[in-house]
Structure formats: C-alpha cells, structure tokens
Coordinates of C-alpha atoms in Angstrom, one line a residue:
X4 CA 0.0 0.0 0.0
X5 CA 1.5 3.3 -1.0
X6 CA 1.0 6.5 2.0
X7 CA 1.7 9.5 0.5
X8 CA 3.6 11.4 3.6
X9 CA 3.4 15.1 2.4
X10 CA 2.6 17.4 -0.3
X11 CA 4.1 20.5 -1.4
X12 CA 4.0 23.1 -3.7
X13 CA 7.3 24.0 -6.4
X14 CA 8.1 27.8 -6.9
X15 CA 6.0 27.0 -10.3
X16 CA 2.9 25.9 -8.7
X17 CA 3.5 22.4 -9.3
X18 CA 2.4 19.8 -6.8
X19 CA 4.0 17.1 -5.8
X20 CA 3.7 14.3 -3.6
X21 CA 6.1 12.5 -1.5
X22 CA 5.0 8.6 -1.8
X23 CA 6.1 5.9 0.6
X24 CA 5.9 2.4 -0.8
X25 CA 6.7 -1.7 0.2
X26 CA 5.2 -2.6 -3.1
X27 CA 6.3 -0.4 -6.1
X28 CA 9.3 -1.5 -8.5
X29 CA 12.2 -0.4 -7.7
X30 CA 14.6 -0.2 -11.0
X31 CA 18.1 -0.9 -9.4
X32 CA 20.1 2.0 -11.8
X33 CA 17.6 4.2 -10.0
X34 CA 18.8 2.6 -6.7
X35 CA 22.7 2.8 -7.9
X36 CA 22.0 6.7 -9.0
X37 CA 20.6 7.5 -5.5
X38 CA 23.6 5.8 -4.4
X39 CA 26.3 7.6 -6.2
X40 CA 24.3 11.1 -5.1
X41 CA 24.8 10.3 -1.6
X42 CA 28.6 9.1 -1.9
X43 CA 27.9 5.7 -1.1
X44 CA 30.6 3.8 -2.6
X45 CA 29.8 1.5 -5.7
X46 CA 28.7 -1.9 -6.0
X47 CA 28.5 -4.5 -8.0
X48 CA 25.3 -3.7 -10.2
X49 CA 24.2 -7.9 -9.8
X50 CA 24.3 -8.4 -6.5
X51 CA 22.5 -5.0 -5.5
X52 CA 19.8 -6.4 -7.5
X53 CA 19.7 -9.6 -6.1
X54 CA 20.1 -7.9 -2.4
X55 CA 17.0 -6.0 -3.2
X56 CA 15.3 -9.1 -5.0
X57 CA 16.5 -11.3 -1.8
X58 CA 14.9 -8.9 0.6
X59 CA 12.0 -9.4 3.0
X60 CA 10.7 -5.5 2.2
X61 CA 11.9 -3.2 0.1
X62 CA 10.6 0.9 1.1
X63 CA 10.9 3.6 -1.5
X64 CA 10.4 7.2 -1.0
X65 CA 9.0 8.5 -4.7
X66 CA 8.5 12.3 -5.5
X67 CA 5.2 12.0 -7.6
X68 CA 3.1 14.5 -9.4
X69 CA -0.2 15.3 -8.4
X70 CA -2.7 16.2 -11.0
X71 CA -3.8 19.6 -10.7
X72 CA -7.4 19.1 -11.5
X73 CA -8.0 16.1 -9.6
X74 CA -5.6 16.1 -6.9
X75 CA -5.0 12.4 -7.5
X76 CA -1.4 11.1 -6.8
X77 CA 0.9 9.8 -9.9
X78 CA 1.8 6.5 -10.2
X79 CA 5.1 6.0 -8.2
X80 CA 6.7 4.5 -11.4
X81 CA 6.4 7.8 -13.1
X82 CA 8.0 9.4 -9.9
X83 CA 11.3 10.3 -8.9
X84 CA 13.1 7.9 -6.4
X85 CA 14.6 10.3 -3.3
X86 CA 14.7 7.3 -0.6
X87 CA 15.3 3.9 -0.3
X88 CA 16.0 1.2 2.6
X89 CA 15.6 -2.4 2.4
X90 CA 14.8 -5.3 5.8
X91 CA 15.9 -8.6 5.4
X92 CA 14.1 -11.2 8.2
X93 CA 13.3 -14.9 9.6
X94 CA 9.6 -13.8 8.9
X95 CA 8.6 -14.3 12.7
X96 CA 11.1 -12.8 15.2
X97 CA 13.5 -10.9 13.6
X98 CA 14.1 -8.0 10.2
X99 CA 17.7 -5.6 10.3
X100 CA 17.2 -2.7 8.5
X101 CA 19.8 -2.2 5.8
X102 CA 21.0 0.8 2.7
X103 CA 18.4 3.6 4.3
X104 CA 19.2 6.2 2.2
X105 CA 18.0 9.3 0.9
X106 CA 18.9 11.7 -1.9
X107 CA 20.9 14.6 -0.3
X108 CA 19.0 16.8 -2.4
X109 CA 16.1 16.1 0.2
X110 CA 17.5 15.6 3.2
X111 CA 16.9 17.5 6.4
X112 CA 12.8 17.3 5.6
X113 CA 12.1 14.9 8.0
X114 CA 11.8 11.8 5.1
X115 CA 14.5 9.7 6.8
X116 CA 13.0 9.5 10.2
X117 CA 9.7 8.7 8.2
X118 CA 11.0 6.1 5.6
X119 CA 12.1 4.5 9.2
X120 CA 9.3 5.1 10.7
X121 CA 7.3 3.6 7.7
X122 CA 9.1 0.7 7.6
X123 CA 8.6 0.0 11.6
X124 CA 5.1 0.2 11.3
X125 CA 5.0 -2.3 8.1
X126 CA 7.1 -4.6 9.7
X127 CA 5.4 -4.8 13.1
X128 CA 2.4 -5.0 11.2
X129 CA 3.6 -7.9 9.7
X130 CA 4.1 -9.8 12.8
X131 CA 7.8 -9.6 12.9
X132 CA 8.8 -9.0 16.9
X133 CA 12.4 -7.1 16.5
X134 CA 13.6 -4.4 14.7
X135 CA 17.6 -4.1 14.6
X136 CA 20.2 -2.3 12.2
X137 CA 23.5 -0.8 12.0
X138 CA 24.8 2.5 12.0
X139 CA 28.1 4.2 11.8
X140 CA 29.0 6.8 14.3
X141 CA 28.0 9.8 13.0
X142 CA 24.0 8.3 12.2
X143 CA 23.6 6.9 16.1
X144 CA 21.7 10.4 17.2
X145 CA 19.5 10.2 14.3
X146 CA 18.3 6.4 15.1
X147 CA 18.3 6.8 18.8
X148 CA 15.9 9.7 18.4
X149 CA 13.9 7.0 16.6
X150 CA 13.3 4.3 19.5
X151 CA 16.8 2.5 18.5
X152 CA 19.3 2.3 22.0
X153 CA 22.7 0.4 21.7
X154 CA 23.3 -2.7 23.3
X155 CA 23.4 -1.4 26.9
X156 CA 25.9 -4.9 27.5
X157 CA 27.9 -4.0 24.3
X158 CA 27.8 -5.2 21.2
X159 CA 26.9 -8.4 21.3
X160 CA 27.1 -9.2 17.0
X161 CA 29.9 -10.6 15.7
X162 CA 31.1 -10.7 12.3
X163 CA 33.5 -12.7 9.8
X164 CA 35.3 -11.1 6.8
X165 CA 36.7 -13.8 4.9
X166 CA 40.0 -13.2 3.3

C-alpha cells in the first residue's frame, strides 16, 4: 500500500507528492543513481539487484506529481526515487534494517525519520517482533531519536570477513 507522507508546492505551482511504498518496483540504476548522489561507494550492479530481490521489504520514498485538477497522486513509477531502505528477516522474530538512504538533495525534511518510521510500522504490522540495524557513528543520534538504543551490555554481534 503506497501512504503519500506530504505534499508541497514548487516555486512553479507544481504539486508534488512524497509517496512511501513496500510494493512499487524499484529499478536498481535508479537505486545505484541514489547511491552515487549520496557518496555511497559503488557496488557491484548484480548483486545489489539480487540484495533487493533477496529482501523481506523493500521501502521507496518516490516524488510523484499530483494532477492539478483532480488532486489524484501519480503513479510511483512515473515518480522520482529520493529514498530507499531495504529489511531482510526470519519472517517471525527478527528484520535488520539495511541501505536507508535518501537523496541529499532532500534531506533534512524529515523523510529519513519517516522512511524509518514507515518501515517500523509495516514490519510490526507484519508480525515480525524485533527491529535491529547498523549504524556508523556519526547516524547513532538520528536512530536513537527514533526508539533504537545500543546494546546497553555491548555489542553483542559478531562478524566474519573472509579473506
């Protein structure tokens, strides 16, 4: 189900939408684009597509039109992709968020805290218990502010990086 989060006006009187989605397409150049805006650094076309593919939920943030007459909504494929984050999960206990992103361009406009937030609510929604990611440094204020708290015992993941 697409929930359009906010509307605004362009200096031209345009109106446009700002369209949050689990079930629209997402084209993975569009995905690589948003990623090269936002300085990520590059990966392998093929497996992003099968990450995205392999994923429990995929959430987009799309910048639609809205008809001026009407007042209807555009289709998110005609839209312009400004966020992206992907969960992957057991189906039952467990989803990680993972690749929240959104274009720098539109950032600071509150659509990170409600792609999260989005994706909380679908998840729960879906019966899944715990809601767990990862975040450098620098991003820990903006996902505490969220709910998220750091293992108060320490980190208690571990990881393998095979050589």
């Amino acid at each position: 189900m697409d929930i359009t989060l906010q509307t605004t006006t362009t200096e031209n009187g345009a109106v446009k939408a700002m369209v949050f989605s689990t079930t629209a397409p997402v084209d993975v150049l569009e995905v690589e684009r948003l990623c090269a805006c936002a300085g990520w650094p590059d990966r392998p076309r093929a497996k992003l597509k099968r990450a995205l593919e392999n994923s429990f939920m995929v959430a987009t943030l799309y910048e639609c039109d809205v008809d001026a007459s009407t007042g209807n909504v555009g289709e998110t494929s005609r839209g312009r992709l400004v966020g992206c984050a992907r969960a992957t999960s057991d189906h039952v206990f467990n989803s990680t968020l993972w690749d929240i992103i959104v274009d720098p361009e539109y950032q600071g406009k509150g659509l990170g805290k409600a792609l999260v937030q989005q994706m909380i609510r679908s998840l729960l929604a879906r019966d899944v218990a715990n809601v767990t990611l990862f975040a450098d440094q620098d991003v820990i204020p903006f996902y505490r502010a969220l709910g998220f708290v750091q293992d108060p015992e320490g980190i208690k993941g571990m990881f393998l990086y095979p050589e």
